mmCIF file of C-alpha atoms in Angstrom:
data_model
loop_
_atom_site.group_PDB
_atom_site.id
_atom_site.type_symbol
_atom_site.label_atom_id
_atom_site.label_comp_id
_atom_site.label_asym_id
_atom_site.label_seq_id
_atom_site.Cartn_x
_atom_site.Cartn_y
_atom_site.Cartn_z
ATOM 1 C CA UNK B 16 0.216 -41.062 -12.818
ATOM 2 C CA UNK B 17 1.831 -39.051 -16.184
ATOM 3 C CA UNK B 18 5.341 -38.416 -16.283
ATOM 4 C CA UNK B 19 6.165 -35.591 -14.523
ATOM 5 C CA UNK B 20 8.094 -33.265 -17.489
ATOM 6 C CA UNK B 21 11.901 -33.191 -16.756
ATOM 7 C CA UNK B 22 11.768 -28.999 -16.131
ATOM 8 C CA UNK B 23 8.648 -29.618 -13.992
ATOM 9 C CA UNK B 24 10.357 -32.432 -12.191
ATOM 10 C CA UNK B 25 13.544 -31.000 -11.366
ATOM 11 C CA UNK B 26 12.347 -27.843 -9.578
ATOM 12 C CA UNK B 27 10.326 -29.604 -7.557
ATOM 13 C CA UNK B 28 13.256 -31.831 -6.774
ATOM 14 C CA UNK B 29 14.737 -28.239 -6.320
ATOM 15 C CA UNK B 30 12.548 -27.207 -3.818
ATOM 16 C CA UNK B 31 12.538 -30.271 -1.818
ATOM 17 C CA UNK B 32 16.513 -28.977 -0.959
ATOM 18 C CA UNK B 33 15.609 -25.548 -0.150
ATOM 19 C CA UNK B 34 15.701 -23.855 3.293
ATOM 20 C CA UNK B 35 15.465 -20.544 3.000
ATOM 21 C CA UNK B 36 14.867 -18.243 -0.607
ATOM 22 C CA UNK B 37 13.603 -15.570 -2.204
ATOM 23 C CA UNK B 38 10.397 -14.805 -4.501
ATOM 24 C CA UNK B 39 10.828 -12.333 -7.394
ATOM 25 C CA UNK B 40 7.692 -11.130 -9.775
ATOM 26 C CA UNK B 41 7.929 -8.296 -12.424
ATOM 27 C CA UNK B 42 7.857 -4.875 -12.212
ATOM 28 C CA UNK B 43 4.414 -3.077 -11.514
ATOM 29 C CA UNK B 44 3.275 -6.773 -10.836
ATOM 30 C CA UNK B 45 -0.591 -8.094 -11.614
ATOM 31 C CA UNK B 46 -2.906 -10.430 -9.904
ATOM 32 C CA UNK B 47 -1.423 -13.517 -11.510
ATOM 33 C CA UNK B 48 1.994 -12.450 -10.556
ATOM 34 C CA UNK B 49 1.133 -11.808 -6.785
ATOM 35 C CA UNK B 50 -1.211 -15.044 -6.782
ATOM 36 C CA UNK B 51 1.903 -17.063 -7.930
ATOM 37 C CA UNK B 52 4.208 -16.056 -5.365
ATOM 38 C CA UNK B 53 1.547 -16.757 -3.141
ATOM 39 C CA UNK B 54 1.121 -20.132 -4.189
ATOM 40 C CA UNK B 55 4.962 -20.276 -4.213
ATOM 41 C CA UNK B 56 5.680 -18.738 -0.555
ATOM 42 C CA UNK B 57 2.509 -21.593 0.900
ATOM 43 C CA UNK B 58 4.187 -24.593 -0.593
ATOM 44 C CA UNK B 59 7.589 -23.531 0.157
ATOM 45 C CA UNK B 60 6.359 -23.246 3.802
ATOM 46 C CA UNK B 61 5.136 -26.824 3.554
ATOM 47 C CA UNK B 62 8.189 -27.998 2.875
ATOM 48 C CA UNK B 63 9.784 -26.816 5.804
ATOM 49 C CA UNK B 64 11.531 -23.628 3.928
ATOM 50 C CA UNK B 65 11.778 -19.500 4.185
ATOM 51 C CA UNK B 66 9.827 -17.948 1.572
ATOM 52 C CA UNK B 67 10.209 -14.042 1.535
ATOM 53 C CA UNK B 68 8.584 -12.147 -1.677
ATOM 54 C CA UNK B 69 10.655 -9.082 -2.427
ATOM 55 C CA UNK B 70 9.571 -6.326 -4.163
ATOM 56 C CA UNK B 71 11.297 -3.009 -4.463
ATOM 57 C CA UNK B 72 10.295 1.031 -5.041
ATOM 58 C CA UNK B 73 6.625 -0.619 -6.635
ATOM 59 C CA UNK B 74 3.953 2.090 -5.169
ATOM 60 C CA UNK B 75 0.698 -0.205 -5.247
ATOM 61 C CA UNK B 76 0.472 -4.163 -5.301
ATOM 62 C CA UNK B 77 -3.157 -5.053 -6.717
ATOM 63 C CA UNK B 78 -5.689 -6.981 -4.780
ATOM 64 C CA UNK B 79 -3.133 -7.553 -1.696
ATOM 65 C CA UNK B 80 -5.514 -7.849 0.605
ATOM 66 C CA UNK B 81 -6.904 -11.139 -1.233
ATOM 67 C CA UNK B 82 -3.579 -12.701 -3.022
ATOM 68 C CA UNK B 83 -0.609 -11.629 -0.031
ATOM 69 C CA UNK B 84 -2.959 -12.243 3.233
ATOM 70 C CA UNK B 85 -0.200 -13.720 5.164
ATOM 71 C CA UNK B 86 3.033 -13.666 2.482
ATOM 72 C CA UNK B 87 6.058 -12.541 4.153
ATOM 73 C CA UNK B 88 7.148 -9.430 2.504
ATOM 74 C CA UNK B 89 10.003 -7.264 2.260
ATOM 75 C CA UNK B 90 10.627 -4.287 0.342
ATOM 76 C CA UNK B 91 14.727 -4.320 -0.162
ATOM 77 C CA UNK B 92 16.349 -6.414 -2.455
ATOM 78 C CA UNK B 93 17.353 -10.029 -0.744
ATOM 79 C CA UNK B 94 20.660 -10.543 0.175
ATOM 80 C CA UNK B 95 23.199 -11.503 -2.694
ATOM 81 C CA UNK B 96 23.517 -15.213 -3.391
ATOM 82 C CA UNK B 97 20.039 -16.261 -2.256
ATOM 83 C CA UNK B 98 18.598 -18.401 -4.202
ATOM 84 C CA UNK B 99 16.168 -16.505 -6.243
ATOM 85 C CA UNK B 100 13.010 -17.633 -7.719
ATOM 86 C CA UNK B 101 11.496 -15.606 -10.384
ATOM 87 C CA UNK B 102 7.793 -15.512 -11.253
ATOM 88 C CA UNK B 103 6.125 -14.685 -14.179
ATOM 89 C CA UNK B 104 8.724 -12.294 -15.285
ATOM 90 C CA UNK B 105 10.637 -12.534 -19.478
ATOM 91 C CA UNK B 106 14.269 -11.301 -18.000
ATOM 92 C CA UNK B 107 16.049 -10.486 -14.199
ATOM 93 C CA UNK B 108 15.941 -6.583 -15.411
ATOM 94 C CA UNK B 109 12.035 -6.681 -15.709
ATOM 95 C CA UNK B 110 12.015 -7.925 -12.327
ATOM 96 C CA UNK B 111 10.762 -6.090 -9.309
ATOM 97 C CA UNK B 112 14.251 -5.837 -7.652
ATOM 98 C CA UNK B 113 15.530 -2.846 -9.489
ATOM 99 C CA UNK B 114 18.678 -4.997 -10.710
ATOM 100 C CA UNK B 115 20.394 -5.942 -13.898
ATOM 101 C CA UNK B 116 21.486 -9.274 -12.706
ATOM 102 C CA UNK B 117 21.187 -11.354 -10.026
ATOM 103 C CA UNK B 118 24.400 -13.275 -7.483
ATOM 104 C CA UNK B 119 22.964 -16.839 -6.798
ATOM 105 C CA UNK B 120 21.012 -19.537 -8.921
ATOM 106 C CA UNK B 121 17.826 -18.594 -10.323
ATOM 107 C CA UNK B 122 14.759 -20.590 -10.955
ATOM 108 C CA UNK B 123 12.625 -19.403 -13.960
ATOM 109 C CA UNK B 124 8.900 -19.939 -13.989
ATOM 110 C CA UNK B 125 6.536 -18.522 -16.308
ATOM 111 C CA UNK B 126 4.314 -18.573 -19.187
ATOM 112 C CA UNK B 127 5.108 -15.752 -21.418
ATOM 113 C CA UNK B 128 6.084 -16.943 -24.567
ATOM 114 C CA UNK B 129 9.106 -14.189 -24.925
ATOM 115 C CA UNK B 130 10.840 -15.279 -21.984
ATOM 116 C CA UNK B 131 14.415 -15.192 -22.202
ATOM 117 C CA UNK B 132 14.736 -18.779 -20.720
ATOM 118 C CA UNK B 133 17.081 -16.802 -17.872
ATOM 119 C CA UNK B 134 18.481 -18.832 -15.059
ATOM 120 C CA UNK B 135 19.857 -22.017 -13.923
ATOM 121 C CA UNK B 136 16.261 -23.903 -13.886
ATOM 122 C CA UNK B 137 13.592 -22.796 -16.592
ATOM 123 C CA UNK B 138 10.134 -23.833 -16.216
ATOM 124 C CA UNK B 139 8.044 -22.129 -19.082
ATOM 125 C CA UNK B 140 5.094 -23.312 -20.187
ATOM 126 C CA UNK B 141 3.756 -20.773 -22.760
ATOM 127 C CA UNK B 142 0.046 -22.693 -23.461
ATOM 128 C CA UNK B 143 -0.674 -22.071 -19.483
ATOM 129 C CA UNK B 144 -3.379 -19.471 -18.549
ATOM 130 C CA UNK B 145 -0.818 -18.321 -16.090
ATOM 131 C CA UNK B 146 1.917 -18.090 -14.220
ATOM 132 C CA UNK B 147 -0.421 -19.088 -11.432
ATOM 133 C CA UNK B 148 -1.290 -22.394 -13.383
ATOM 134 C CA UNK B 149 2.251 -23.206 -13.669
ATOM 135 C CA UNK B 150 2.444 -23.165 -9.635
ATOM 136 C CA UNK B 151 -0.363 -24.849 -9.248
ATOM 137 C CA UNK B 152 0.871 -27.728 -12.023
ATOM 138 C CA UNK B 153 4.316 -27.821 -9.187
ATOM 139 C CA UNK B 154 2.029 -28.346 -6.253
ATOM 140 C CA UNK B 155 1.101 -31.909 -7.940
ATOM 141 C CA UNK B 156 4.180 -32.620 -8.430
ATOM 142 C CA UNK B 157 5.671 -32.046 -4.856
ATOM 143 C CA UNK B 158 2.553 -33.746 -4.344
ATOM 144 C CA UNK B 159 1.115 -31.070 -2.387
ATOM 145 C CA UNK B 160 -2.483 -28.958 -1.977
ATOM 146 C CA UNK B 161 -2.756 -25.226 -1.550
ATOM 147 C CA UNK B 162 -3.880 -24.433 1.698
ATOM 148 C CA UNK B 163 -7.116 -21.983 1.246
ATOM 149 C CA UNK B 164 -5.389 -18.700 1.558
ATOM 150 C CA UNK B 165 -2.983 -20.022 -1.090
ATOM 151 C CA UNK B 166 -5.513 -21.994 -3.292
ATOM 152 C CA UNK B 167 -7.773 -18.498 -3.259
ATOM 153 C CA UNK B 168 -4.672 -16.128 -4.491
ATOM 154 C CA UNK B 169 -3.822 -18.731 -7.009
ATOM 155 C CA UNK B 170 -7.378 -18.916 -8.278
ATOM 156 C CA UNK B 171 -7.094 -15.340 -8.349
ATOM 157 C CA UNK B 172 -4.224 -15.296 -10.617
ATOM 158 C CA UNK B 173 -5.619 -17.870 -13.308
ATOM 159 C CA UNK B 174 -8.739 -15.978 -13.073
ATOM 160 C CA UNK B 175 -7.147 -12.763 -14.063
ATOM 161 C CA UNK B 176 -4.600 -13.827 -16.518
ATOM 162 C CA UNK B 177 -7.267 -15.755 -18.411
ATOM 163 C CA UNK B 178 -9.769 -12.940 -19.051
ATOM 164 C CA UNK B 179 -11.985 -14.490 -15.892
ATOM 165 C CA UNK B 180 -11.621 -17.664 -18.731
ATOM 166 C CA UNK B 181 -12.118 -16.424 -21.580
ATOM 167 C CA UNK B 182 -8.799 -15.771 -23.057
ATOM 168 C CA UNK B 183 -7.516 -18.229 -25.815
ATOM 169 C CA UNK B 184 -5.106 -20.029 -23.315
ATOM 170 C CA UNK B 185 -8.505 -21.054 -21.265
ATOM 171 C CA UNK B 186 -7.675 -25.191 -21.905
ATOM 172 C CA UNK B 187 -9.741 -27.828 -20.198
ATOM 173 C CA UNK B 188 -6.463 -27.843 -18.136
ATOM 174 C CA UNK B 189 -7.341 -24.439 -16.378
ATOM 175 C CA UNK B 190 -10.724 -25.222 -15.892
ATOM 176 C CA UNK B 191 -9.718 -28.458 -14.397
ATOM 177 C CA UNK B 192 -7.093 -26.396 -12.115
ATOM 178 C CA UNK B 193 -9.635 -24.253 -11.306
ATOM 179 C CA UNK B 194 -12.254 -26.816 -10.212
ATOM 180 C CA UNK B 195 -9.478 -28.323 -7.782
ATOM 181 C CA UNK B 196 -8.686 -24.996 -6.397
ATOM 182 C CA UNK B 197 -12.373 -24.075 -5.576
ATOM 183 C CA UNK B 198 -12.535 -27.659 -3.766
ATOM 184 C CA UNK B 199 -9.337 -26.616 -1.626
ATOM 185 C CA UNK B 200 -11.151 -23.542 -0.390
ATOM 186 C CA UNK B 201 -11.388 -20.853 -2.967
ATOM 187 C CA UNK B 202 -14.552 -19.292 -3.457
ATOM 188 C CA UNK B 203 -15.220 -18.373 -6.784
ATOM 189 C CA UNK B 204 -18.191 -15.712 -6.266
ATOM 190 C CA UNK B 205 -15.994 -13.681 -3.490
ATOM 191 C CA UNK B 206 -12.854 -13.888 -5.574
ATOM 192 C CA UNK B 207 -14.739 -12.164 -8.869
ATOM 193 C CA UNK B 208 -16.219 -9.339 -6.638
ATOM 194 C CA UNK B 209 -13.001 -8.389 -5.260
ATOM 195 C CA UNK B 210 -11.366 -8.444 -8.315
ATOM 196 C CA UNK B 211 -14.043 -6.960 -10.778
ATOM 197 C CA UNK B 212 -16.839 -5.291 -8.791
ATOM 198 C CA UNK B 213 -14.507 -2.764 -6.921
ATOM 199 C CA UNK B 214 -14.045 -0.187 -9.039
ATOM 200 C CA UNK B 215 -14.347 3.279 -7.251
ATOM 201 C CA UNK B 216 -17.175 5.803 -9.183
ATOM 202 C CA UNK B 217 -13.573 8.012 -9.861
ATOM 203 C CA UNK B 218 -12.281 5.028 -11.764
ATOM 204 C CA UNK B 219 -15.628 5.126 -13.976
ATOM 205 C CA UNK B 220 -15.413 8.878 -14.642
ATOM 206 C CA UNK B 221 -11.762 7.895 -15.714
ATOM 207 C CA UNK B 222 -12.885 4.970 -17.806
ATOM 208 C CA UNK B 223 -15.665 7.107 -19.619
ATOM 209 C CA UNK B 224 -13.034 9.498 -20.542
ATOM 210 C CA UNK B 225 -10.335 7.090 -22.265
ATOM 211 C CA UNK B 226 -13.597 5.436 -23.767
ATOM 212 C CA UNK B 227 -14.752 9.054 -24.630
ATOM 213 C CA UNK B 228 -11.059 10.268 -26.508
ATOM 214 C CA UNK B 229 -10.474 7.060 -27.979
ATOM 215 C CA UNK B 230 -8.843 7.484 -31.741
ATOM 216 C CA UNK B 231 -9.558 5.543 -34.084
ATOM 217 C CA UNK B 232 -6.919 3.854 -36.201
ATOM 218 C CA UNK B 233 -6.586 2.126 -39.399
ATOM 219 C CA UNK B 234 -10.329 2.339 -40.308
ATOM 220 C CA UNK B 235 -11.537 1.508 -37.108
ATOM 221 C CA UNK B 236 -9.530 -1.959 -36.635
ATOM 222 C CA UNK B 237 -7.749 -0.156 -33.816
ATOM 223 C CA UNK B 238 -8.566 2.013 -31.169
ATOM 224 C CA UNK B 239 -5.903 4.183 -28.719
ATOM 225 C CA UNK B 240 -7.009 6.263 -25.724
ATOM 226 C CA UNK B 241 -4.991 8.249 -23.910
ATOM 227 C CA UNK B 242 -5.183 9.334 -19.979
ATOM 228 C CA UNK B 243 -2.975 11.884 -18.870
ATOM 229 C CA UNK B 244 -2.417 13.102 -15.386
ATOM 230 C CA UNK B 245 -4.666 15.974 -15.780
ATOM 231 C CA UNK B 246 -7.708 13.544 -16.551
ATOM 232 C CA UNK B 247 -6.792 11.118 -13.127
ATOM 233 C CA UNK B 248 -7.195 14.619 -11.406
ATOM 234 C CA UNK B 249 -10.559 15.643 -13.159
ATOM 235 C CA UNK B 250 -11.991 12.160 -12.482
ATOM 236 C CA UNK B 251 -10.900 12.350 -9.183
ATOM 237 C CA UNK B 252 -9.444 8.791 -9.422
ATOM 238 C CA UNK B 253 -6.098 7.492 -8.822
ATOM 239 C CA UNK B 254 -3.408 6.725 -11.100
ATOM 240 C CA UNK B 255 -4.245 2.908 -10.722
ATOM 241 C CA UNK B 256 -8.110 3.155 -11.665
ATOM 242 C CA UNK B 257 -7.824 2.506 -15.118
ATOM 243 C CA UNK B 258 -8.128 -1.776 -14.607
ATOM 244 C CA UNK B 259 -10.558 -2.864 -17.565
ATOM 245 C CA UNK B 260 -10.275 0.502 -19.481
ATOM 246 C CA UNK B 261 -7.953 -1.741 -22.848
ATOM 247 C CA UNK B 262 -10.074 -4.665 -22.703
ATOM 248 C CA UNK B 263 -13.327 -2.319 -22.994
ATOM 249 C CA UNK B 264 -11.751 -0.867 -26.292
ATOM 250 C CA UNK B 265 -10.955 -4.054 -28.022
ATOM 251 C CA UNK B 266 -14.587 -5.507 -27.057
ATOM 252 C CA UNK B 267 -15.698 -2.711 -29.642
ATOM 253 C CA UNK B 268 -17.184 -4.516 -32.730
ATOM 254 C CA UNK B 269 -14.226 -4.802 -35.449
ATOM 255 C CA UNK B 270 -11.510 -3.824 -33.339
ATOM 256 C CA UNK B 271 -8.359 -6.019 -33.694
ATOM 257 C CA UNK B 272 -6.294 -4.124 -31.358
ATOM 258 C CA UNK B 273 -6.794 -1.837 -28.679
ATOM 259 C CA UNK B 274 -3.883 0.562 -26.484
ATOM 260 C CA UNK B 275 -4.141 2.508 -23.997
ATOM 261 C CA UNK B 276 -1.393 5.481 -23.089
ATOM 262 C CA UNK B 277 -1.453 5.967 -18.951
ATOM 263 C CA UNK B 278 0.856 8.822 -18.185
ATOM 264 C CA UNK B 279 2.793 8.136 -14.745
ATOM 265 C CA UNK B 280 3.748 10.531 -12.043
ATOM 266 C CA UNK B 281 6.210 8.156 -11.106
ATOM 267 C CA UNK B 282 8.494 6.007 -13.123
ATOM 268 C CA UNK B 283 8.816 6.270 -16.849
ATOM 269 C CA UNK B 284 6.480 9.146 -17.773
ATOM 270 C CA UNK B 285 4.208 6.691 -20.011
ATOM 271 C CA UNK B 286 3.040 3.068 -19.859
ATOM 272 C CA UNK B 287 1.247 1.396 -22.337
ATOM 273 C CA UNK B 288 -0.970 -1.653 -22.555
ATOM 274 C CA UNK B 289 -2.232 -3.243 -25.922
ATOM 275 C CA UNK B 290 -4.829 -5.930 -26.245
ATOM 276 C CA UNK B 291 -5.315 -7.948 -29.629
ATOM 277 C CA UNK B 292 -8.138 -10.657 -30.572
ATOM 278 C CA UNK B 293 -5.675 -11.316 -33.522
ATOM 279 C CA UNK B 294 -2.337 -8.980 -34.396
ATOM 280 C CA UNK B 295 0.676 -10.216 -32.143
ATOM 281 C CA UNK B 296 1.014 -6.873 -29.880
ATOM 282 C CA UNK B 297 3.671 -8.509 -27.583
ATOM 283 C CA UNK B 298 5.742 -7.679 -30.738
ATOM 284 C CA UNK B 299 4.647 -3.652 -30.534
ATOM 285 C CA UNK B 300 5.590 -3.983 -27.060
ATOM 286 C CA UNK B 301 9.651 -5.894 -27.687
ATOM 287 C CA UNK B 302 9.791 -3.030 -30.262
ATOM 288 C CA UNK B 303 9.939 -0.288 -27.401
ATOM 289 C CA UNK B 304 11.466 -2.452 -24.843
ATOM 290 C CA UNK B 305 8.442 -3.924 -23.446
ATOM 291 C CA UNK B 306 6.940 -7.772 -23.852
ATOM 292 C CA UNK B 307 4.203 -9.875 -22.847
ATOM 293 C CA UNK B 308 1.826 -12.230 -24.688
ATOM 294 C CA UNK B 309 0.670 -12.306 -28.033
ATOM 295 C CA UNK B 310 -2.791 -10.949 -27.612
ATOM 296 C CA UNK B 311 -1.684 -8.865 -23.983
ATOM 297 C CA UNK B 312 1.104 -7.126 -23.933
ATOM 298 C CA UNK B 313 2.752 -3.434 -22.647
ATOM 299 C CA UNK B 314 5.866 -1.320 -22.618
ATOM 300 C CA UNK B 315 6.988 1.836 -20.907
ATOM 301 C CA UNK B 316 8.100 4.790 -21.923
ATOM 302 C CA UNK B 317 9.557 8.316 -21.301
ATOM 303 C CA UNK B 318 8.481 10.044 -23.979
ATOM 304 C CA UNK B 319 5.475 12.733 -23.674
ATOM 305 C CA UNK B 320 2.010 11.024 -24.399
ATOM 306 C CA UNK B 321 1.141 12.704 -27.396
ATOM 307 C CA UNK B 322 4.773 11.327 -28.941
ATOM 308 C CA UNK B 323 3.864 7.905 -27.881
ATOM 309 C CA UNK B 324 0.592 8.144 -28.942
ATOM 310 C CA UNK B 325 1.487 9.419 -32.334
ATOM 311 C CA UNK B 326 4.090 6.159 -32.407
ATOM 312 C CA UNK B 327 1.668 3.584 -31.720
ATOM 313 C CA UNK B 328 -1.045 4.934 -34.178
ATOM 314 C CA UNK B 329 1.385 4.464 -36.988
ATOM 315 C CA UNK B 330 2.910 1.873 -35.608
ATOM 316 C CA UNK B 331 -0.403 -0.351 -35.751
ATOM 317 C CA UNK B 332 -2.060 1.251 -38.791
ATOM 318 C CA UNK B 333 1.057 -0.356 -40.062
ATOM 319 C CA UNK B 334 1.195 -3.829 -38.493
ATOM 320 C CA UNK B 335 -2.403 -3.785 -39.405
ATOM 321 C CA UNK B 336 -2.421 -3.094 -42.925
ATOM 322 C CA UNK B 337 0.816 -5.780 -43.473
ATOM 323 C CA UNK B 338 -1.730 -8.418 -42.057
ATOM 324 C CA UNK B 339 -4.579 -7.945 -44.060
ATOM 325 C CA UNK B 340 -2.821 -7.565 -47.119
#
């Protein structure tokens, strides 16, 4: 068997010692987020331990019904001192706790390159697909398999994170992970239905309208869309229907870099997701607070749409032009 690596190796140890802890992902958390803690909370149970994930004031978790069948779940922050364990999240204020810091040991696990290597144990591992892969790389190590409901959220979350693998951080490593998932009980054809054949006819109308507004920036090489409250209305969709709409604009021929401006009835008043097949948008994102990975990344803000629109046009047509010249 390979060395186990020493960060990889002394979590597990970690978790062998725990009894009772608490699961943190990031604000307005994904599919690979959720699947993690999933994956977390089922081998934590294995082990004989309390596995709670906590997530406060966050309106709408995505695909619940197929990663968090069966995750014990509370909405309050845990109490101070519990040993926290933080999932796919760059800093403790980006988590979903609505804290600054946190009163107890921390255990960092993630794959976001910008991570701010928080906490007492860091296990980053910016090549994986996902955060998802990184649990799943633990499970060996504790010498453990996912039990279905666990291996199918986990799936879930590689599946997501990776583009359904496509993404540049697909290795033979995730398709490996993958393969052992699916032979623990995750079904591969029921998991891309429920994650990518659900979206509601008000979700299209929204999606043809971003699609239909998008601008085009710096000759074309970039393309921002906008959706403001009044367009969720006049699609008759909900605020969360716009899944997809980002990765649609950057599959447009020549497009390096794609954004799209959501406006928020809740929250900051905008957020923003960027998608790049080559310009590093996680560093858009850091430059108004936000983060993620080089080719997927977001940030929120409170300014009207039009101002952050008019931002992240120049902004890219910027970034753009200082890489091609």
């Amino acid at each position: 068997m390979k060395a186990l690596a020493a960060d990889l190796a002394a979590v597990a140890r970690r978790m062998r010692g725990e009894r009772r802890v608490a699961l943190a992902v990031h604000e307005r958390p994904d599919v690979d987020a959720l699947g993690a803690a999933a994956g977390m909370a089922d081998l934590f149970a294995q082990l004989g331990a309390e596995a709670t994930l906590h997530v406060v004031d966050e309106p709408e978790l995505p695909a619940a019904d197929l990663v968090l069948d069966g995750v014990p779940l509370a909405t309050q922050a845990p109490p101070a001192g519990t040993p926290l364990y933080a999932l796919d999240s760059g800093s403790v204020p980006r988590l979903a706790l609505g804290v600054e810091t946190w009163d107890g040991p921390v255990v960092n696990i993630d794959h976001h390159h910008d991570n701010t290597r928080f906490g007492e144990l860091v296990l980053l591992r910016p090549a994986a697909s996902s955060t998802a892969e990184v649990v799943c790389d633990l499970a060996r190590a504790l010498d453990l398999a996912p039990r279905p409901g666990a291996a199918a959220a986990l799936y879930a979350g590689i599946s997501f994170d990776s583009g359904h693998f496509r993404h540049a951080s697909t290795s033979a490593h995730t398709l490996s992970t993958a393969a052992w998932l699916v032979s623990l009980g995750a079904d591969p054809t029921a998991i891309y239905t429920a994650l990518y054949e659900r979206r509601p006819l008000g979700g299209l109308r929204l999606w043809a309208r971003a699609v239909a507004g998008a601008r085009e920036v710096a000759g074309g090489r970039a393309l921002v869309a906008v959706l403001t409250l009044a367009d969720v209305a006049a699609a008759g969709a909900a605020e969360g229907d716009t899944e997809g709409v980002v990765e649609s604009l950057r599959a447009v021929d020549g497009v390096v870099a794609a954004a799209l401006v959501k406006e928020q009835s809740s929250g900051p008043r905008c957020r923003v997701s960027l998608r790049s097949s080559g310009l590093d948008v996680s560093a858009v994102a850091a430059a108004r607070g936000g983060g993620g990975h080089r080719q997927a990344a977001g940030f929120s803000a409170d300014d009207p749409p039009e101002e952050v629109t008019a931002w992240l046009s120049s902004e890219l047509a910027r970034r753009l032009k200082t890489a091609s010249s």
